[in-house]
Amino acid sequence: MSFVGTEILGRLPDGRQVDVYRFTNANGIELRVINYGGIILSLKTPNLEGVFDDIVLGFNSLDSYLSKAYLNANPYFGALIGRYSNRIADGQFSLNGETYSLATNDGSNHLHGGQQGFDKVLWQAEPFENDAGTGLVLRYTSEGGEEGYPGRLEVDVTYTLTDADELMMDYCAVTDKATPVTLTHHSYFNLKGEGGDTILDHQLMINASEFTPINDTLIPAGEFRSVSGTPFDFTQPTPIGERIEQQNEQLAFGGGYDHNFVLDRDNVAKDELVLAAKVWEPKSGRLMEVSTSEPGIQFYSGNFLNGDLTGKQGQAYGQRSGFALETQHYPDSPNQDAFPSTILEPGEVYRSRTVYRFSVQKALS
């Protein structure tokens, strides 16, 4: 494993430099990350024949991430998400007797940290190599009042590429005033290789007996619903496209899958890892396993991709050309008493870990 080096990707409109950091492991997996948005620019893994392909959606140039077309679509390709991942209803929450108003950048709701969330800031970056692997530490301080949130939040995120073909993501944050926090990562994966066909034939397993149904603005209704007998039952490996077009109110609200799944964590401590999901692509044999310390995972089937954005191989990203599995606390938790709390208090340390493990299999066991 090694840190290969750094190169300049470009400059932001204010002149600040955006760099690409490249890492490889002993098995040839290559990770490229930029300090703008903590974006994973590319991730190359082998198929059954040993051919390496880039399996995450995105662009080759900084200008593409800054373009009007991208900002209008705002798919968050490969980015770090915060201060609050997912949605907050009507861009408001109350905390300690005070009501806070946030940007409403998703219809009437607040999404993924607002107009300038963590996906659109320049992080301090420091590459490293140690016994665990090689990777990048990213640091950012979100000042009190940024995007309407209370408290000065100091955030560290560490990406580690290991020789066990794992990509580990460790999140850490502290605050000087109570504030809601849930951080995640938003890569879109296509295990055939980015720019390939849709992800509808990928077989997905989610370790969740329940999900949180949503209303027509994609906000949870505050209910925990069994997946049994519904299109949301991925407790056994199932092709993503098998039931995505079924007549179902929840699928209609999301335009497909855009839902939080309540992970089965019985008898598992809240800070310990649990298997959250597996995805296997039959043609390449690529298998991705996701483990997390988080209580939920948002499965998004790329419903709003519409061909307006052109990827790294010059192919348009059409509907369902990538999927996201975002480990996190539940959407709208600051307004939902029945959901696990996302409030970080002064003196506490927010910690979260998610691990993506890559391998190949001829058949899904």
Short mmCIF file of C-alpha atoms in Angstrom, two decimals:
data_model
loop_
_atom_site.label_atom_id
_atom_site.label_comp_id
_atom_site.label_asym_id
_atom_site.label_seq_id
_atom_site.Cartn_x
_atom_site.Cartn_y
_atom_site.Cartn_z
CA MET A 1 0.00 0.00 0.00
CA SER A 2 1.24 3.49 -0.72
CA PHE A 3 0.47 7.14 -1.10
CA VAL A 4 1.35 7.65 -4.76
CA GLY A 5 1.30 11.44 -4.84
CA THR A 6 -0.57 14.68 -5.35
CA GLU A 7 -1.44 16.68 -8.42
CA ILE A 8 -3.34 19.90 -9.01
CA LEU A 9 -6.89 19.45 -10.31
CA GLY A 10 -7.64 23.16 -10.63
CA ARG A 11 -8.56 26.28 -8.70
CA LEU A 12 -11.78 27.53 -7.19
CA PRO A 13 -13.16 30.89 -8.37
CA ASP A 14 -11.45 32.58 -5.39
CA GLY A 15 -8.08 31.14 -6.44
CA ARG A 16 -7.72 28.41 -3.82
CA GLN A 17 -6.03 25.27 -5.13
CA VAL A 18 -7.83 21.92 -5.36
CA ASP A 19 -5.56 18.87 -5.23
CA VAL A 20 -5.98 15.20 -6.13
CA TYR A 21 -4.51 12.63 -3.71
CA ARG A 22 -3.84 9.17 -5.12
CA PHE A 23 -3.49 5.96 -3.11
CA THR A 24 -3.01 2.29 -3.98
CA ASN A 25 -3.01 -0.93 -1.98
CA ALA A 26 -1.01 -4.16 -2.37
CA ASN A 27 -3.67 -5.63 -4.66
CA GLY A 28 -3.73 -2.73 -7.11
CA ILE A 29 -6.92 -1.00 -5.94
CA GLU A 30 -6.58 2.72 -6.59
CA LEU A 31 -8.34 5.55 -4.76
CA ARG A 32 -8.27 9.20 -5.85
CA VAL A 33 -9.68 11.89 -3.55
CA ILE A 34 -9.83 15.68 -3.82
CA ASN A 35 -9.84 18.16 -0.96
CA TYR A 36 -12.86 20.00 -2.39
CA GLY A 37 -15.90 18.37 -0.79
CA GLY A 38 -13.79 15.36 0.22
CA ILE A 39 -14.93 13.98 -3.13
CA ILE A 40 -13.84 10.50 -4.19
CA LEU A 41 -12.88 11.18 -7.78
CA SER A 42 -12.32 7.55 -8.72
CA LEU A 43 -12.08 4.08 -7.20
CA LYS A 44 -10.66 1.30 -9.36
CA THR A 45 -11.22 -2.34 -8.41
CA PRO A 46 -10.77 -5.62 -10.33
CA ASN A 47 -13.43 -7.86 -11.84
CA LEU A 48 -13.30 -11.67 -12.04
CA GLU A 49 -10.74 -11.48 -14.87
CA GLY A 50 -8.54 -9.06 -12.96
CA VAL A 51 -9.53 -6.08 -15.11
CA PHE A 52 -9.68 -2.84 -13.14
CA ASP A 53 -12.56 -0.43 -13.66
CA ASP A 54 -13.57 2.81 -12.00
CA ILE A 55 -16.75 1.97 -10.07
CA VAL A 56 -17.84 5.44 -8.86
CA LEU A 57 -19.65 8.12 -10.81
CA GLY A 58 -18.09 11.55 -11.21
CA PHE A 59 -15.95 13.77 -13.43
CA ASN A 60 -12.35 14.22 -14.50
CA SER A 61 -12.26 18.01 -14.11
CA LEU A 62 -12.94 20.48 -11.32
CA ASP A 63 -14.89 22.66 -13.74
CA SER A 64 -17.47 19.89 -14.09
CA TYR A 65 -18.07 19.89 -10.31
CA LEU A 66 -18.43 23.68 -10.38
CA SER A 67 -20.60 23.85 -13.50
CA LYS A 68 -24.10 25.28 -13.50
CA ALA A 69 -25.50 21.97 -14.80
CA TYR A 70 -23.97 20.05 -11.89
CA LEU A 71 -24.97 22.58 -9.25
CA ASN A 72 -28.52 22.67 -10.57
CA ALA A 73 -28.79 18.88 -10.49
CA ASN A 74 -26.73 18.64 -7.27
CA PRO A 75 -26.31 14.84 -7.15
CA TYR A 76 -23.44 15.05 -4.58
CA PHE A 77 -21.21 12.67 -6.56
CA GLY A 78 -18.65 11.11 -4.22
CA ALA A 79 -18.86 13.87 -1.61
CA LEU A 80 -18.79 14.17 2.16
CA ILE A 81 -22.19 15.23 3.49
CA GLY A 82 -22.86 17.43 6.54
CA ARG A 83 -23.55 19.05 8.86
CA TYR A 84 -26.74 16.97 8.59
CA SER A 85 -27.07 14.26 5.96
CA ASN A 86 -30.48 13.70 4.41
CA ARG A 87 -33.54 15.89 4.97
CA ILE A 88 -34.91 18.14 7.71
CA ALA A 89 -38.60 18.99 7.28
CA ASP A 90 -39.37 22.59 6.30
CA GLY A 91 -35.76 23.54 7.08
CA GLN A 92 -36.54 23.98 10.76
CA PHE A 93 -35.92 22.36 14.12
CA SER A 94 -36.16 23.41 17.75
CA LEU A 95 -33.41 22.80 20.30
CA ASN A 96 -33.23 23.94 23.91
CA GLY A 97 -36.16 26.27 23.45
CA GLU A 98 -34.85 27.97 20.31
CA THR A 99 -36.05 27.47 16.74
CA TYR A 100 -33.43 27.33 14.00
CA SER A 101 -34.12 28.02 10.33
CA LEU A 102 -32.02 26.36 7.65
CA ALA A 103 -31.85 26.67 3.87
CA THR A 104 -34.70 24.95 2.03
CA ASN A 105 -32.72 23.56 -0.89
CA ASP A 106 -34.95 20.54 -1.64
CA GLY A 107 -38.43 21.88 -2.23
CA SER A 108 -39.68 22.95 1.19
CA ASN A 109 -37.02 20.88 2.99
CA HIS A 110 -33.39 21.17 3.98
CA LEU A 111 -31.11 18.59 2.35
CA HIS A 112 -27.52 17.45 2.99
CA GLY A 113 -26.36 20.51 4.93
CA GLY A 114 -27.88 23.26 2.78
CA GLN A 115 -26.75 25.48 -0.06
CA GLN A 116 -23.08 25.16 0.88
CA GLY A 117 -22.83 21.93 2.80
CA PHE A 118 -19.64 20.01 3.48
CA ASP A 119 -19.73 18.77 -0.12
CA LYS A 120 -18.87 22.29 -1.38
CA VAL A 121 -16.13 23.40 1.02
CA LEU A 122 -12.36 23.11 0.74
CA TRP A 123 -11.05 20.75 3.42
CA GLN A 124 -7.56 20.74 4.87
CA ALA A 125 -5.99 17.48 3.72
CA GLU A 126 -3.10 15.41 5.03
CA PRO A 127 -2.09 12.08 3.43
CA PHE A 128 -0.69 9.31 5.61
CA GLU A 129 0.68 5.78 5.62
CA ASN A 130 0.58 3.57 8.72
CA ASP A 131 0.10 -0.07 9.74
CA ALA A 132 -3.65 0.15 9.07
CA GLY A 133 -3.29 1.39 5.51
CA THR A 134 -2.83 4.54 3.49
CA GLY A 135 -5.20 7.42 3.11
CA LEU A 136 -6.22 10.97 3.80
CA VAL A 137 -7.25 12.95 6.87
CA LEU A 138 -9.65 15.78 6.01
CA ARG A 139 -10.38 18.62 8.45
CA TYR A 140 -12.96 21.39 8.37
CA THR A 141 -14.37 23.84 10.92
CA SER A 142 -18.00 24.81 10.43
CA GLU A 143 -18.48 28.09 12.23
CA GLY A 144 -21.51 28.78 14.40
CA GLY A 145 -24.41 29.97 12.27
CA GLU A 146 -23.07 28.40 9.07
CA GLU A 147 -26.09 27.36 7.01
CA GLY A 148 -28.20 28.27 10.07
CA TYR A 149 -26.81 25.63 12.44
CA PRO A 150 -25.86 26.44 16.03
CA GLY A 151 -22.38 25.81 17.39
CA ARG A 152 -18.84 25.81 16.04
CA LEU A 153 -18.30 22.27 14.75
CA GLU A 154 -14.79 20.91 14.26
CA VAL A 155 -14.80 17.88 11.94
CA ASP A 156 -12.18 15.26 11.04
CA VAL A 157 -12.86 12.62 8.40
CA THR A 158 -10.31 9.89 7.63
CA TYR A 159 -10.34 7.75 4.49
CA THR A 160 -8.16 4.63 4.84
CA LEU A 161 -7.45 2.17 2.00
CA THR A 162 -6.26 -1.17 3.41
CA ASP A 163 -4.55 -4.22 1.94
CA ALA A 164 -7.69 -6.18 2.87
CA ASP A 165 -9.40 -4.25 0.03
CA GLU A 166 -11.36 -2.10 2.44
CA LEU A 167 -12.14 1.58 2.27
CA MET A 168 -12.68 2.75 5.85
CA MET A 169 -14.34 6.06 6.64
CA ASP A 170 -13.97 7.44 10.16
CA TYR A 171 -15.88 10.55 11.19
CA CYS A 172 -15.16 12.64 14.29
CA ALA A 173 -16.64 15.96 15.44
CA VAL A 174 -16.85 18.22 18.50
CA THR A 175 -18.94 21.32 19.13
CA ASP A 176 -19.11 24.26 21.51
CA LYS A 177 -22.93 24.38 21.43
CA ALA A 178 -25.60 21.71 21.10
CA THR A 179 -26.25 20.98 17.42
CA PRO A 180 -27.63 18.18 15.23
CA VAL A 181 -24.94 16.19 13.43
CA THR A 182 -25.02 13.15 11.17
CA LEU A 183 -22.28 12.77 8.58
CA THR A 184 -22.11 10.44 5.60
CA HIS A 185 -20.50 9.79 2.24
CA HIS A 186 -22.36 10.01 -1.07
CA SER A 187 -20.57 8.00 -3.75
CA TYR A 188 -22.72 6.57 -6.51
CA PHE A 189 -21.54 3.08 -7.36
CA ASN A 190 -21.89 1.03 -10.51
CA LEU A 191 -20.05 -2.27 -10.08
CA LYS A 192 -19.93 -2.81 -13.85
CA GLY A 193 -17.82 0.34 -14.05
CA GLU A 194 -18.94 3.96 -14.22
CA GLY A 195 -20.52 4.90 -17.50
CA GLY A 196 -21.83 1.39 -17.93
CA ASP A 197 -25.41 0.16 -18.02
CA THR A 198 -27.95 0.69 -15.25
CA ILE A 199 -27.62 -0.81 -11.79
CA LEU A 200 -30.99 -2.60 -12.00
CA ASP A 201 -29.44 -6.09 -12.27
CA HIS A 202 -27.17 -5.57 -9.24
CA GLN A 203 -28.25 -7.89 -6.45
CA LEU A 204 -28.76 -6.07 -3.17
CA MET A 205 -29.08 -7.30 0.40
CA ILE A 206 -29.90 -4.84 3.20
CA ASN A 207 -29.70 -6.05 6.78
CA ALA A 208 -32.93 -4.34 7.83
CA SER A 209 -36.32 -5.69 8.89
CA GLU A 210 -37.88 -2.23 8.91
CA PHE A 211 -37.72 1.04 7.02
CA THR A 212 -39.04 4.53 7.69
CA PRO A 213 -41.81 5.34 5.19
CA ILE A 214 -41.91 8.86 3.76
CA ASN A 215 -44.50 11.39 2.65
CA ASP A 216 -44.66 12.98 -0.78
CA THR A 217 -41.85 15.42 0.11
CA LEU A 218 -39.58 12.51 1.14
CA ILE A 219 -39.81 13.27 4.87
CA PRO A 220 -40.32 10.29 7.23
CA ALA A 221 -43.81 9.97 8.66
CA GLY A 222 -42.36 8.98 12.06
CA GLU A 223 -43.31 5.34 11.61
CA PHE A 224 -41.26 2.14 11.53
CA ARG A 225 -42.71 -0.25 8.95
CA SER A 226 -41.84 -3.88 8.33
CA VAL A 227 -40.25 -4.61 4.96
CA SER A 228 -41.94 -8.02 4.85
CA GLY A 229 -44.22 -8.43 1.87
CA THR A 230 -43.16 -5.07 0.37
CA PRO A 231 -40.78 -4.00 -2.43
CA PHE A 232 -38.46 -2.89 0.38
CA ASP A 233 -37.64 -6.41 1.51
CA PHE A 234 -33.94 -6.84 0.70
CA THR A 235 -33.26 -9.21 3.58
CA GLN A 236 -32.33 -11.73 0.86
CA PRO A 237 -30.27 -10.74 -2.20
CA THR A 238 -32.65 -9.30 -4.80
CA PRO A 239 -32.03 -7.49 -8.10
CA ILE A 240 -32.54 -3.76 -7.57
CA GLY A 241 -34.83 -3.59 -10.60
CA GLU A 242 -37.01 -6.57 -9.71
CA ARG A 243 -39.73 -4.56 -7.95
CA ILE A 244 -38.75 -0.94 -8.59
CA GLU A 245 -41.61 -0.36 -11.04
CA GLN A 246 -44.30 -1.94 -8.88
CA GLN A 247 -47.41 0.08 -8.07
CA ASN A 248 -46.53 1.20 -4.58
CA GLU A 249 -47.13 4.55 -2.89
CA GLN A 250 -43.68 4.61 -1.28
CA LEU A 251 -41.92 3.90 -4.59
CA ALA A 252 -44.04 6.60 -6.22
CA PHE A 253 -43.04 9.15 -3.57
CA GLY A 254 -39.34 8.40 -4.07
CA GLY A 255 -39.42 7.87 -7.83
CA GLY A 256 -37.92 4.50 -6.91
CA TYR A 257 -35.86 3.75 -3.82
CA ASP A 258 -34.88 6.80 -1.78
CA HIS A 259 -35.53 5.50 1.72
CA ASN A 260 -33.92 5.01 5.09
CA PHE A 261 -33.60 1.42 6.27
CA VAL A 262 -33.50 0.63 10.00
CA LEU A 263 -30.53 -1.67 10.42
CA ASP A 264 -30.90 -4.82 12.52
CA ARG A 265 -28.55 -4.11 15.43
CA ASP A 266 -29.95 -6.37 18.16
CA ASN A 267 -27.33 -7.14 20.81
CA VAL A 268 -24.77 -4.94 19.03
CA ALA A 269 -23.33 -1.93 20.86
CA LYS A 270 -24.14 1.38 19.19
CA ASP A 271 -20.48 2.10 18.38
CA GLU A 272 -19.72 -1.36 16.95
CA LEU A 273 -19.82 -2.30 13.29
CA VAL A 274 -22.67 -4.34 11.86
CA LEU A 275 -23.09 -5.60 8.29
CA ALA A 276 -25.48 -3.15 6.66
CA ALA A 277 -25.60 -4.20 3.00
CA LYS A 278 -24.10 -6.33 0.25
CA VAL A 279 -24.23 -5.59 -3.48
CA TRP A 280 -23.11 -8.06 -6.14
CA GLU A 281 -22.94 -7.48 -9.89
CA PRO A 282 -23.24 -10.74 -11.87
CA LYS A 283 -21.23 -9.87 -15.00
CA SER A 284 -18.11 -8.50 -13.30
CA GLY A 285 -18.45 -10.60 -10.16
CA ARG A 286 -17.71 -7.53 -8.04
CA LEU A 287 -19.06 -7.67 -4.50
CA MET A 288 -19.27 -4.67 -2.19
CA GLU A 289 -20.04 -5.17 1.50
CA VAL A 290 -20.93 -2.21 3.72
CA SER A 291 -20.50 -2.30 7.51
CA THR A 292 -21.25 0.60 9.82
CA SER A 293 -21.66 1.81 13.37
CA GLU A 294 -24.68 3.85 12.25
CA PRO A 295 -28.32 2.85 12.95
CA GLY A 296 -29.55 3.43 9.40
CA ILE A 297 -28.67 3.34 5.74
CA GLN A 298 -30.28 5.36 2.96
CA PHE A 299 -30.63 3.38 -0.25
CA TYR A 300 -30.94 5.65 -3.27
CA SER A 301 -31.35 4.10 -6.72
CA GLY A 302 -30.28 7.12 -8.79
CA ASN A 303 -33.84 8.05 -9.70
CA PHE A 304 -33.15 11.70 -10.51
CA LEU A 305 -30.21 11.14 -12.86
CA ASN A 306 -31.57 12.09 -16.27
CA GLY A 307 -28.69 12.10 -18.76
CA ASP A 308 -27.85 15.80 -18.38
CA LEU A 309 -24.44 15.06 -16.80
CA THR A 310 -21.60 13.41 -18.72
CA GLY A 311 -19.19 11.20 -16.82
CA LYS A 312 -15.53 10.32 -16.97
CA GLN A 313 -15.78 8.10 -20.06
CA GLY A 314 -17.90 10.59 -21.99
CA GLN A 315 -21.15 8.77 -21.37
CA ALA A 316 -24.27 10.45 -20.05
CA TYR A 317 -25.41 9.39 -16.60
CA GLY A 318 -28.98 8.27 -17.18
CA GLN A 319 -31.60 7.29 -14.66
CA ARG A 320 -30.38 4.54 -12.31
CA SER A 321 -26.85 4.47 -13.70
CA GLY A 322 -25.56 4.46 -10.11
CA PHE A 323 -26.75 3.72 -6.59
CA ALA A 324 -25.85 5.20 -3.22
CA LEU A 325 -25.79 3.50 0.18
CA GLU A 326 -25.48 6.31 2.72
CA THR A 327 -24.84 5.15 6.29
CA GLN A 328 -26.34 7.64 8.73
CA HIS A 329 -28.87 8.44 11.42
CA TYR A 330 -32.46 8.75 10.26
CA PRO A 331 -33.78 11.67 8.20
CA ASP A 332 -35.48 14.52 10.08
CA SER A 333 -34.40 13.15 13.46
CA PRO A 334 -34.32 16.62 15.09
CA ASN A 335 -38.09 16.74 14.55
CA GLN A 336 -38.84 13.08 15.31
CA ASP A 337 -38.89 12.13 18.99
CA ALA A 338 -39.14 8.40 18.20
CA PHE A 339 -35.86 8.41 16.22
CA PRO A 340 -32.38 8.05 17.75
CA SER A 341 -31.04 11.46 18.76
CA THR A 342 -28.60 13.28 16.49
CA ILE A 343 -27.84 16.08 18.97
CA LEU A 344 -24.16 16.52 19.78
CA GLU A 345 -23.51 18.32 23.07
CA PRO A 346 -20.41 20.27 24.12
CA GLY A 347 -17.93 17.92 25.78
CA GLU A 348 -19.11 14.96 23.72
CA VAL A 349 -17.31 13.49 20.71
CA TYR A 350 -19.24 12.42 17.62
CA ARG A 351 -17.73 9.23 16.22
CA SER A 352 -18.90 7.10 13.32
CA ARG A 353 -17.26 4.45 11.15
CA THR A 354 -18.28 2.89 7.85
CA VAL A 355 -16.28 0.26 5.95
CA TYR A 356 -16.71 -0.66 2.28
CA ARG A 357 -15.08 -4.00 1.46
CA PHE A 358 -14.49 -5.08 -2.15
CA SER A 359 -14.03 -8.60 -3.53
CA VAL A 360 -15.11 -10.78 -6.45
CA GLN A 361 -17.34 -13.86 -6.50
CA LYS A 362 -18.68 -16.05 -9.29
CA ALA A 363 -21.95 -16.38 -7.44
CA LEU A 364 -23.48 -14.62 -4.47
CA SER A 365 -23.41 -16.85 -1.41
#
